[in-house]
mmCIF file of C-alpha atoms in Angstrom:
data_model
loop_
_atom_site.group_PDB
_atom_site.id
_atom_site.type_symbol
_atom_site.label_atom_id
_atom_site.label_comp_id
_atom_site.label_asym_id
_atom_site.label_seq_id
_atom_site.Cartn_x
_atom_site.Cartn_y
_atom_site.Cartn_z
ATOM 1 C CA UNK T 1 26.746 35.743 3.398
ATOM 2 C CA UNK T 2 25.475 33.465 6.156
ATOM 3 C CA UNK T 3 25.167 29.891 4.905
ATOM 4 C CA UNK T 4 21.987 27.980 6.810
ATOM 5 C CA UNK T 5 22.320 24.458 6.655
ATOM 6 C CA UNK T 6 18.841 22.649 7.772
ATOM 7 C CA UNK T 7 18.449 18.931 8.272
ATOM 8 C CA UNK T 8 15.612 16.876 9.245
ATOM 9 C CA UNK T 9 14.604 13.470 10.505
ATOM 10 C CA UNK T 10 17.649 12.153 11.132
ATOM 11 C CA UNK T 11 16.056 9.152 13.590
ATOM 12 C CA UNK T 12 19.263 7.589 15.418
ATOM 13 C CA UNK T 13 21.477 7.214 12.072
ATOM 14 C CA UNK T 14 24.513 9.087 13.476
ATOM 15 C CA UNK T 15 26.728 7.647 10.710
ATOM 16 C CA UNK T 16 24.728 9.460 8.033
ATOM 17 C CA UNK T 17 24.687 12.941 9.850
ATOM 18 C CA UNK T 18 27.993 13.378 10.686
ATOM 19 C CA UNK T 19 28.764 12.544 6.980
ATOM 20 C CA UNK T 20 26.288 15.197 5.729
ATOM 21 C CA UNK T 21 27.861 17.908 7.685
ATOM 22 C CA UNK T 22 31.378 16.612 6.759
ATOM 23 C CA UNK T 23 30.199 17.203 2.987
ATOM 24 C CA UNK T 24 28.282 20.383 3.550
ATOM 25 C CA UNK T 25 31.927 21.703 5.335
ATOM 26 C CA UNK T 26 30.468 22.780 8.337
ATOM 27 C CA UNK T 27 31.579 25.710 10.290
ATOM 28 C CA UNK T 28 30.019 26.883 13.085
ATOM 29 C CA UNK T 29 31.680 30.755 12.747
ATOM 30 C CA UNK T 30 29.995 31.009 9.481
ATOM 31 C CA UNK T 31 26.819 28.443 9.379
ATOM 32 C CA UNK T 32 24.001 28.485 10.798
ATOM 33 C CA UNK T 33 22.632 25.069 11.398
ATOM 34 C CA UNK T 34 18.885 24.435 11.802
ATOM 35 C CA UNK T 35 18.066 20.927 12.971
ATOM 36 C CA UNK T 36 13.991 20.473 12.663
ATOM 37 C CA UNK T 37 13.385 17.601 14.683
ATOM 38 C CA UNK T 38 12.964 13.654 14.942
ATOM 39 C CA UNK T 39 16.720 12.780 16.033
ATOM 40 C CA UNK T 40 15.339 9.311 18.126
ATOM 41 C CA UNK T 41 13.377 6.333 17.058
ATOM 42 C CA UNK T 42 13.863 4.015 14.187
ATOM 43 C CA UNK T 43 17.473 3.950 13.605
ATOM 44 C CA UNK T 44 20.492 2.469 15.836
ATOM 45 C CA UNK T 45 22.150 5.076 17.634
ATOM 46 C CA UNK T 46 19.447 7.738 18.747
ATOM 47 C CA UNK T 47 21.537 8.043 22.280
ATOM 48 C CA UNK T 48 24.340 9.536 20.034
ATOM 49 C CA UNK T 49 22.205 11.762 18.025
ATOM 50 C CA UNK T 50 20.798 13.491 20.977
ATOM 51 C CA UNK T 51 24.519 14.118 22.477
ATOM 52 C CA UNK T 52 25.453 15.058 19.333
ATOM 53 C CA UNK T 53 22.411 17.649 18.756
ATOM 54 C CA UNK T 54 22.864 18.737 22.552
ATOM 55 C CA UNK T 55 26.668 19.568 22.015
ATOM 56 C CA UNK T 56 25.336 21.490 18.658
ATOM 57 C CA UNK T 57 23.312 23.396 20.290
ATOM 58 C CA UNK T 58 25.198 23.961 23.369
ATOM 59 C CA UNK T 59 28.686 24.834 21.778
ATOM 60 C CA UNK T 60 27.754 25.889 18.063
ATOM 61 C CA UNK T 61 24.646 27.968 18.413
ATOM 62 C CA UNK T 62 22.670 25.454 16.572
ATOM 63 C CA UNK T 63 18.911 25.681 16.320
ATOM 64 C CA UNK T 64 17.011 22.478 17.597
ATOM 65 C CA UNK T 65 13.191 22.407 17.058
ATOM 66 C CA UNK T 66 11.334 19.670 17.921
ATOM 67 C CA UNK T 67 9.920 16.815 15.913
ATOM 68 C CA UNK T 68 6.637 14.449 16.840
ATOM 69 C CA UNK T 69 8.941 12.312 17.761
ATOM 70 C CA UNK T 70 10.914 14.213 19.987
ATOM 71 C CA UNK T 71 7.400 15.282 21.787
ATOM 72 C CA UNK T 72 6.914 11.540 22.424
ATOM 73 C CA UNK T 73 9.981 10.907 23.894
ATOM 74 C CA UNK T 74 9.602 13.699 26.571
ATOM 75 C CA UNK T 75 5.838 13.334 27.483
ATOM 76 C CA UNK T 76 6.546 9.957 27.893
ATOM 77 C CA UNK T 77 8.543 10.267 31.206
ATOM 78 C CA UNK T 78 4.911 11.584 32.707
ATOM 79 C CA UNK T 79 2.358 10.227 30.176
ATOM 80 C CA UNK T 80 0.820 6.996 30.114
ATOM 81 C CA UNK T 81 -0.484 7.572 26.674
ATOM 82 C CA UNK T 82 2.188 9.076 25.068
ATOM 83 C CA UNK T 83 4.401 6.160 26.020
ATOM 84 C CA UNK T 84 1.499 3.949 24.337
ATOM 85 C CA UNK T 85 2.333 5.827 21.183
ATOM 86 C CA UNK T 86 5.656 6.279 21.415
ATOM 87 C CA UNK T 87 5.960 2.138 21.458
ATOM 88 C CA UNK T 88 4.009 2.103 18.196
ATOM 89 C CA UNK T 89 6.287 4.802 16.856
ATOM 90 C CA UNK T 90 10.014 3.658 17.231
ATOM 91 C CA UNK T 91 10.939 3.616 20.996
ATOM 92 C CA UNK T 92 12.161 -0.053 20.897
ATOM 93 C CA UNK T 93 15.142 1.050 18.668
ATOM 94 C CA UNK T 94 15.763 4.373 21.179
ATOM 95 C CA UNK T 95 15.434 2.156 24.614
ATOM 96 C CA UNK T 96 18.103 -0.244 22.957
ATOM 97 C CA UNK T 97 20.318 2.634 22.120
ATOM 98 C CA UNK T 98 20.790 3.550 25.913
ATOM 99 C CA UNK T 99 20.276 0.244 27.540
ATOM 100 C CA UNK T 100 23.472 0.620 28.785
ATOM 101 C CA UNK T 101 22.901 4.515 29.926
ATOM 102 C CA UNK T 102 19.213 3.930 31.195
ATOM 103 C CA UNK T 103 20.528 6.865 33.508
ATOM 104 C CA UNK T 104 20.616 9.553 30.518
ATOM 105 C CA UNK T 105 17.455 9.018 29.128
ATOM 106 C CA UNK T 106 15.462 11.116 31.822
ATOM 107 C CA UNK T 107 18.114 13.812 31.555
ATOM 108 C CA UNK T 108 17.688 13.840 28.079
ATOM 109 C CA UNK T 109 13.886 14.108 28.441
ATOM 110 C CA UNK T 110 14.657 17.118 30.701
ATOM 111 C CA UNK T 111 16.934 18.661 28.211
ATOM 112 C CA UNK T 112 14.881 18.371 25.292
ATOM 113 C CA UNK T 113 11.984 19.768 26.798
ATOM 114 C CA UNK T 114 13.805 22.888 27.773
ATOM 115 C CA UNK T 115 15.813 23.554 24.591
ATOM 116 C CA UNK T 116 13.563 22.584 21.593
ATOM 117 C CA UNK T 117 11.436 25.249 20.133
ATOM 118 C CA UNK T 118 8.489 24.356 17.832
ATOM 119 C CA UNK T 119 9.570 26.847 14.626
ATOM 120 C CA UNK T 120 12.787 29.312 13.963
ATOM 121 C CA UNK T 121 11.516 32.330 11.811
ATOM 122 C CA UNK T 122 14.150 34.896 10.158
ATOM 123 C CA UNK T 123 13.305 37.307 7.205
ATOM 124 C CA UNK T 124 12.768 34.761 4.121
ATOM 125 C CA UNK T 125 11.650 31.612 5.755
ATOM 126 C CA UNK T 126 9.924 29.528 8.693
ATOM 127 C CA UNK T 127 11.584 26.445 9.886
ATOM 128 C CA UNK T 128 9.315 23.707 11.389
ATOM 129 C CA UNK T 129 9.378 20.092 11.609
ATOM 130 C CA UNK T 130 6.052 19.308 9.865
ATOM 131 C CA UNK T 131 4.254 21.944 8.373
ATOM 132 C CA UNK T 132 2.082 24.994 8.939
ATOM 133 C CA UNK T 133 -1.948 25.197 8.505
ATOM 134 C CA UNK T 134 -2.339 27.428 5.193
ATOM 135 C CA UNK T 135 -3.579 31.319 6.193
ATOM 136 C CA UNK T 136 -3.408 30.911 9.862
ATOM 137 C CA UNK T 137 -0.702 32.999 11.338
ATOM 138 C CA UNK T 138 2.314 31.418 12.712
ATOM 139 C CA UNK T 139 1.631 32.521 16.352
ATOM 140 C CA UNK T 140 -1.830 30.894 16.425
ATOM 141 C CA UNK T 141 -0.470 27.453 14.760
ATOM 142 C CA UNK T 142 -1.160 24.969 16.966
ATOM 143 C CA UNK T 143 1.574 22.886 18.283
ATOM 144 C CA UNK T 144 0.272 19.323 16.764
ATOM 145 C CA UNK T 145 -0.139 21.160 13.511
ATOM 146 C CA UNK T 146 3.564 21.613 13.519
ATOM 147 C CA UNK T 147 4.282 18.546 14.725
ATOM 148 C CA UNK T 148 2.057 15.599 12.784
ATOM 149 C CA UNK T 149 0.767 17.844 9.939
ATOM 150 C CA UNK T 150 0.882 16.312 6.158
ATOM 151 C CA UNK T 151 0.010 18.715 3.137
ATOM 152 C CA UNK T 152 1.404 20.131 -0.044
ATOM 153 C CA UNK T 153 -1.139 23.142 -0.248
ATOM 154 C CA UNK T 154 0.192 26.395 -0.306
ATOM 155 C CA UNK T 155 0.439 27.913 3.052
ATOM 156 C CA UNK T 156 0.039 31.216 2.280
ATOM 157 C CA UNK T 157 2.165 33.257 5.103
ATOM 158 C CA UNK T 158 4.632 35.306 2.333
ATOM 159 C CA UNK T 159 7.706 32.739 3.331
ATOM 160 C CA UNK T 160 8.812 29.507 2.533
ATOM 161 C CA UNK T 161 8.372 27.075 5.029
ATOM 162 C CA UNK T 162 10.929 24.417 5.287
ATOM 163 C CA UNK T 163 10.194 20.846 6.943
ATOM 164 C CA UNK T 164 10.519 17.335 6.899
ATOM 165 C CA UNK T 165 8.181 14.899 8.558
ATOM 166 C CA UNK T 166 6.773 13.825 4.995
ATOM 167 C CA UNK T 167 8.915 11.383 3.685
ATOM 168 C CA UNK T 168 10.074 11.974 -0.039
ATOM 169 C CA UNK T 169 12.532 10.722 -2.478
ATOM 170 C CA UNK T 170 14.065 13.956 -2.772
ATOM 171 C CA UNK T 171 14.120 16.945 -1.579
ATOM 172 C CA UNK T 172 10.563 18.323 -2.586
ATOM 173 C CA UNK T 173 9.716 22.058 -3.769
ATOM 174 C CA UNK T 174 6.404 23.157 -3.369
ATOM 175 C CA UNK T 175 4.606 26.796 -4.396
ATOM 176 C CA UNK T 176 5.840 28.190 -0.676
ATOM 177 C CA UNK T 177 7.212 24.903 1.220
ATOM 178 C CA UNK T 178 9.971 22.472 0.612
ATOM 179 C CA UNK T 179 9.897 19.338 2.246
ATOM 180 C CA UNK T 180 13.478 18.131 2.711
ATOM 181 C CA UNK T 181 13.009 14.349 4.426
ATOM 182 C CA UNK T 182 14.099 12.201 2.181
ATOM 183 C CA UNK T 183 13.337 8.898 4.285
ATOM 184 C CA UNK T 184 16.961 8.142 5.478
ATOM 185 C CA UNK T 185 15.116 5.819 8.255
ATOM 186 C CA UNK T 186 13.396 4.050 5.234
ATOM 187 C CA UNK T 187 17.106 3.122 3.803
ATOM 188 C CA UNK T 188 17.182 6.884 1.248
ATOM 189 C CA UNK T 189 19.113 9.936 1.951
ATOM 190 C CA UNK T 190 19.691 12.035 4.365
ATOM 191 C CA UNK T 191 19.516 15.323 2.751
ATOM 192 C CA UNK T 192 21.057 19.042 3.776
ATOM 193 C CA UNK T 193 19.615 21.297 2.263
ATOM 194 C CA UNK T 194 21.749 24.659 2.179
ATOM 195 C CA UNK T 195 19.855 28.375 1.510
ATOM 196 C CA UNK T 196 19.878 30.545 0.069
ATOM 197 C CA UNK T 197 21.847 28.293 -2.759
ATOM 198 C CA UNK T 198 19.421 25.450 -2.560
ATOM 199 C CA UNK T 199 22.611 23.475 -2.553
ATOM 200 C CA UNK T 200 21.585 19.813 -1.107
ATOM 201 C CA UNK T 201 24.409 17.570 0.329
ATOM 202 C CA UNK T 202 23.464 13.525 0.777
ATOM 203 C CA UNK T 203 24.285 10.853 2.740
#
């Protein structure tokens, strides 16, 4: 059986994803990895997370959705007020991470913006960075729903939702949603969560 391995805010701490995968044993022939978003801001090495989620995605079929984040990093090549928020949000530590590669940040932007989808559906569950509004089908979410959202109703759609976004000390089980950030940018875990097991790996 197919092993999917999601992971969540991981925020520039390279050092802690690569270990996560190492523990999970990886393999791209028989995983599928779900990444839901917020690789930049906050931590040291965002510049290496994105290469490493681009190469991922690129070589390994991973899925890459896209985190709040992630949204502020693109719009902010062409929008004045997403940069304004993006400065309040982390983009000091992300700007330092390529000050030596000021030349990859726009492609990056570009790249982001073309590969990162909002949510990954399959049979048993919906994979989005932030959450779903309860009893509103998935195709008329709207995007900042699934981006900024913070709940722990039931949402109601006859899956479970996975996400992060919502920090938590560990990984959090809900009626229909599990919330696996477990604040690795706030000095916790990074957490793995593996399904169907429900296996988590740390780091």
């Amino acid at each position: 059986m197919m092993r999917y391995l999601v992971v969540s805010d991981i925020h520039g701490d390279i050092e802690k994803f690569e270990r996560v995968l190492k523990k999970a044993e990886y393999q791209p022939d028989k995983d599928q990895l779900i990444l839901l978003g917020d690789y930049v801001d906050r931590g040291p090495d965002s510049r290496e997370v994105v290469k490493k989620v681009k190469r991922l995605v690129e070589e390994d079929g991973a899925i890459a959705l896209k985190g709040n984040h992630d949204d502020l990093f693109i719009r902010a090549k062409h929008e004045s007020k997403a940069m304004e928020l993006w400065k309040l949000n982390g983009a000091s530590t992300t700007f330092q991470s390529y000050k030596h590669h000021m030349e990859e940040v726009y492609h990056d932007q570009e790249w982001m913006r073309d590969h990162l989808d909002m949510y990954y559906e399959t049979e048993h569950y919906i994979f989005v960075h932030a959450g779903l509004k309860p009893h509103i089908p998935l195709e008329k979410q709207e995007e900042h729903t699934m981006l900024w959202t913070r709940h722990t109703d039931e949402i109601g759609l006859g899956k479970t939702v996975v996400h992060g976004h919502t920090p938590v000390e560990d990984v959090a089980y809900y009626r229909d949603h599990i919330d696996i950030d477990t604040g690795a940018v706030y000095g916790g875990k990074l957490s793995l969560l593996e399904l169907p097991s429900h296996q988590v790996y740390t780091a």
